[in-house]
Coordinates of N, CA and C in Angstrom, one line a residue:
X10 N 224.2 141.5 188.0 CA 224.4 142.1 186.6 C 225.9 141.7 186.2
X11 N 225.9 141.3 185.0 CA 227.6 141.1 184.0 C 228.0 142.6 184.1
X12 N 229.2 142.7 184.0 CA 229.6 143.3 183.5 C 229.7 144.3 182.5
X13 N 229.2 143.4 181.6 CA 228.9 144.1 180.5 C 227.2 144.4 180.6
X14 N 226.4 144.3 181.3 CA 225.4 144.5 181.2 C 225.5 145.9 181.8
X15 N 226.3 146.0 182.9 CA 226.8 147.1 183.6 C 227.5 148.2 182.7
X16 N 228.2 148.0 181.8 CA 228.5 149.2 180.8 C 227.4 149.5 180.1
X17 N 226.3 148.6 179.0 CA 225.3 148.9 178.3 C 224.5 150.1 179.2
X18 N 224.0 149.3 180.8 CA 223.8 150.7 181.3 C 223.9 151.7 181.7
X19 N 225.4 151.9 181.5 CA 226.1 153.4 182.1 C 225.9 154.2 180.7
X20 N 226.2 153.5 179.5 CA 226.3 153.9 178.4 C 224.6 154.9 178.1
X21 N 223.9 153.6 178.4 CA 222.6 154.2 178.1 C 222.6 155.4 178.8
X22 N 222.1 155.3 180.3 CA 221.9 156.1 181.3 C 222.9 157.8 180.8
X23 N 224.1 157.7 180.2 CA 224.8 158.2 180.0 C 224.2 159.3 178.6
X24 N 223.7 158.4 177.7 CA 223.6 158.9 176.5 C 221.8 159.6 176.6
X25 N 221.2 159.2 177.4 CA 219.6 159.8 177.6 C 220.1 160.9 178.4
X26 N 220.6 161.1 179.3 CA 221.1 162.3 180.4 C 221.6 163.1 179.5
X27 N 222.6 162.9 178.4 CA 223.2 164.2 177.7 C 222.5 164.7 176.8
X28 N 220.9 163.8 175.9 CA 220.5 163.9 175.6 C 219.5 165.3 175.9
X29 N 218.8 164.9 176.8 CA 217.9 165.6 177.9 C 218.2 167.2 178.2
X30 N 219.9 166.8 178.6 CA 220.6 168.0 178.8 C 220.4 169.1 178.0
X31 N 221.3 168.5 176.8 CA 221.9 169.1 175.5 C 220.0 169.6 174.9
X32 N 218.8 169.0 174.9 CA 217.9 169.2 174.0 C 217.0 170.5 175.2
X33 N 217.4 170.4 176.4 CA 216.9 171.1 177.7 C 217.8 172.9 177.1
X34 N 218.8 172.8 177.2 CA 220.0 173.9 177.0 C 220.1 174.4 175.5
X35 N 219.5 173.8 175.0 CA 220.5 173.9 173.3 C 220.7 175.5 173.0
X36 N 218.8 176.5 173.1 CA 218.5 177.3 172.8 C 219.7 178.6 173.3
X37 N 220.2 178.0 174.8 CA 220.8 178.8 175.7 C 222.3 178.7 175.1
X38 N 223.0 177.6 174.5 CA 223.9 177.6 173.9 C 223.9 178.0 172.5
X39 N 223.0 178.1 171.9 CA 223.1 179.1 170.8 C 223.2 180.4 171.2
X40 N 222.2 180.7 171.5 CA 222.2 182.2 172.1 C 223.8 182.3 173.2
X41 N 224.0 181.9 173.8 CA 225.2 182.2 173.9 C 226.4 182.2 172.9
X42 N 226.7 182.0 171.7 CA 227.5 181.4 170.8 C 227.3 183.1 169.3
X43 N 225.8 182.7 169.6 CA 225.9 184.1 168.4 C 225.8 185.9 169.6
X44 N 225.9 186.0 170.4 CA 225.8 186.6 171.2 C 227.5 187.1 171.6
X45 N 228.4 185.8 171.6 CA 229.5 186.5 171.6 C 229.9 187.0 170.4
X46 N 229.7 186.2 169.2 CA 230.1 186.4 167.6 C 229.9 188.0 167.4
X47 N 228.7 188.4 167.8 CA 228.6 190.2 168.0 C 229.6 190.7 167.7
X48 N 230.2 190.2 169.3 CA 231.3 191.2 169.8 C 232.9 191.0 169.4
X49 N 233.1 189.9 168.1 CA 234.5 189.2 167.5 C 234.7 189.4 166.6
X50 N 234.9 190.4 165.7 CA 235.3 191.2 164.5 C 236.6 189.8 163.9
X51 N 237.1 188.9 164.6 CA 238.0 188.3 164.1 C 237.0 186.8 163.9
X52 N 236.5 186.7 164.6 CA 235.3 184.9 164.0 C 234.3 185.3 162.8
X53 N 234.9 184.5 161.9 CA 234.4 184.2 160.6 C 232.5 183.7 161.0
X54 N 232.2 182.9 162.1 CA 230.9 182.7 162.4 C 230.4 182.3 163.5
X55 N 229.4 182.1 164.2 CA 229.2 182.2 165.8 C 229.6 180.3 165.9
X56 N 230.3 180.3 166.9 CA 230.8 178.6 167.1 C 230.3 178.2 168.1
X57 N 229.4 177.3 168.2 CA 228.7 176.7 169.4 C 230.0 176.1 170.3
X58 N 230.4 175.6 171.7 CA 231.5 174.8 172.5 C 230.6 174.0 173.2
X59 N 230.5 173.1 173.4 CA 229.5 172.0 174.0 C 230.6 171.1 174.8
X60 N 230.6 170.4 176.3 CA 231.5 170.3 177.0 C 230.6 169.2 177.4
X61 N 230.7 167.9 177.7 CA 230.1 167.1 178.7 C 230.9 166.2 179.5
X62 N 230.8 165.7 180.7 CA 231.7 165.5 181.1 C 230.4 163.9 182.0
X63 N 230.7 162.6 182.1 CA 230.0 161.6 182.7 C 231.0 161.1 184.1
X64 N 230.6 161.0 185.2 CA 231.0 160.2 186.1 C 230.2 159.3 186.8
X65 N 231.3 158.1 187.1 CA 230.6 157.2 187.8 C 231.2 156.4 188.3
X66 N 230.6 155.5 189.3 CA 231.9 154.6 190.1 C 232.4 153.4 189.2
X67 N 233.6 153.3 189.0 CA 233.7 152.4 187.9 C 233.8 150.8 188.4
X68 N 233.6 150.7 189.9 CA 233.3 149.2 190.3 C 232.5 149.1 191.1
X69 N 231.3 150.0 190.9 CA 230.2 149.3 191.4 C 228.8 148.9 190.7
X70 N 228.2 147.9 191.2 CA 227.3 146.7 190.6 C 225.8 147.5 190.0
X71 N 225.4 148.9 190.7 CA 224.5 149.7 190.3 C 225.0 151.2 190.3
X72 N 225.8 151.4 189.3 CA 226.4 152.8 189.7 C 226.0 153.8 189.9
X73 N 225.8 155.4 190.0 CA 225.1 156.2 189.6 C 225.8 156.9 188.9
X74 N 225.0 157.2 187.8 CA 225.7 158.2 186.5 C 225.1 159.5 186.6
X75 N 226.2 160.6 186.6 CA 226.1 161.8 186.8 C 226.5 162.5 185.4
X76 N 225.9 163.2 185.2 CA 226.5 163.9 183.2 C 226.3 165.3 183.6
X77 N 227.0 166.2 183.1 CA 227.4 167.4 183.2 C 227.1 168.1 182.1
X78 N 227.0 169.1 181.6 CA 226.9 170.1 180.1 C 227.3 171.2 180.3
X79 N 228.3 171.7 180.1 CA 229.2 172.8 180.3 C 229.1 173.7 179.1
X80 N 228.9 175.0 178.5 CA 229.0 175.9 177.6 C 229.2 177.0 177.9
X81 N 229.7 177.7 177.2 CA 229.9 179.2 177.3 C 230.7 179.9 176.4
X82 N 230.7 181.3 176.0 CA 231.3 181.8 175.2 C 232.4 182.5 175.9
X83 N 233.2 182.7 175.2 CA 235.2 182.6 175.4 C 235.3 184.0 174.7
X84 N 236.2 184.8 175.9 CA 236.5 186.0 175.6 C 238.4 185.8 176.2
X85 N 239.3 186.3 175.2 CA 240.1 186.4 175.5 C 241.1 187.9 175.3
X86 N 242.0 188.7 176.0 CA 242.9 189.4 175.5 C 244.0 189.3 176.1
X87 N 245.3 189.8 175.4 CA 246.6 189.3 175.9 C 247.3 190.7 175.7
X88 N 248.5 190.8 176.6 CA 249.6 191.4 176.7 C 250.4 191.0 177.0
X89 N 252.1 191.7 176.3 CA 253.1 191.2 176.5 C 253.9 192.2 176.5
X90 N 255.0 192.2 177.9 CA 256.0 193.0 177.4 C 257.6 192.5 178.3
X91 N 258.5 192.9 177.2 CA 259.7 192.3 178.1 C 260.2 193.4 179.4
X92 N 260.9 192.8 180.4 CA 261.4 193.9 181.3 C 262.4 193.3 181.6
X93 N 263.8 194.5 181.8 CA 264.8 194.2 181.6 C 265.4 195.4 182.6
X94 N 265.4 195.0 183.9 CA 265.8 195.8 185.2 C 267.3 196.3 185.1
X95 N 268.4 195.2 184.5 CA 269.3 196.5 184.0 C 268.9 197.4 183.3
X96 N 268.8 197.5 182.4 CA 268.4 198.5 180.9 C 267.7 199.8 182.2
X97 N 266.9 199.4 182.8 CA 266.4 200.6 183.5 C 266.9 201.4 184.6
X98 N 268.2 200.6 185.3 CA 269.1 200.9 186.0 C 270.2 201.7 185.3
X99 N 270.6 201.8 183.5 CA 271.2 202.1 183.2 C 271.0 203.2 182.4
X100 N 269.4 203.6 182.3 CA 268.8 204.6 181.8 C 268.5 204.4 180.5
X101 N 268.7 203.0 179.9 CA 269.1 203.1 178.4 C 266.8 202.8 178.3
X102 N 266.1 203.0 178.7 CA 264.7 202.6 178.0 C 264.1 204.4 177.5
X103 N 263.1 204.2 176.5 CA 262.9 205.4 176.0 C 263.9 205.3 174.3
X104 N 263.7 205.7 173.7 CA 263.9 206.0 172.2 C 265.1 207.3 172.3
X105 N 265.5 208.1 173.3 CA 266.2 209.4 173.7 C 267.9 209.0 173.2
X106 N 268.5 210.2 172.3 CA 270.1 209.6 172.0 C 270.9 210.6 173.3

């Protein structure tokens, strides 16, 4: 096999696998997407994230192509605070004159 006949078929093999995938999962990636939207008073509307990821040996003559589909819905919360070990050694935290 060319070379290039060798990319056409990574490409292909690549593009039926995510196919398969993505038409296999879809329902579960919706359903996961409006499922978190529920719980996000700040998302204007449920966002699907679709992740795929292809590997393969990049120099060999029959490779095998592996394709991944990754989803899920994203929960984040944060805190912040400064700390300042003099200030507390010196008594000065607290609002107190």
């Amino acid at each position: 096999m060319s070379t290039n006949e060798v990319k056409a078929a990574v490409i292909a093999s690549a593009a039926q696998q995510f196919r398969a995938l993505f038409e296999t999962h879809y329902d579960a990636v919706r359903k996961s997407a409006t499922e978190s939207f529920v719980d996000d008073d700040a998302a204007s509307e449920p966002r699907a994230k679709v992740t795929a990821t292809v590997e393969f040996d990049a120099l060999a003559h029959a490779p095998i192509v592996t394709v991944r589909l990754g989803w899920s819905a994203r929960f984040k919360d944060e805190s912040q605070q400064e700390v300042d070990p003099l200030q507390s050694k010196l008594g000065l935290e607290g609002g107190a004159a």
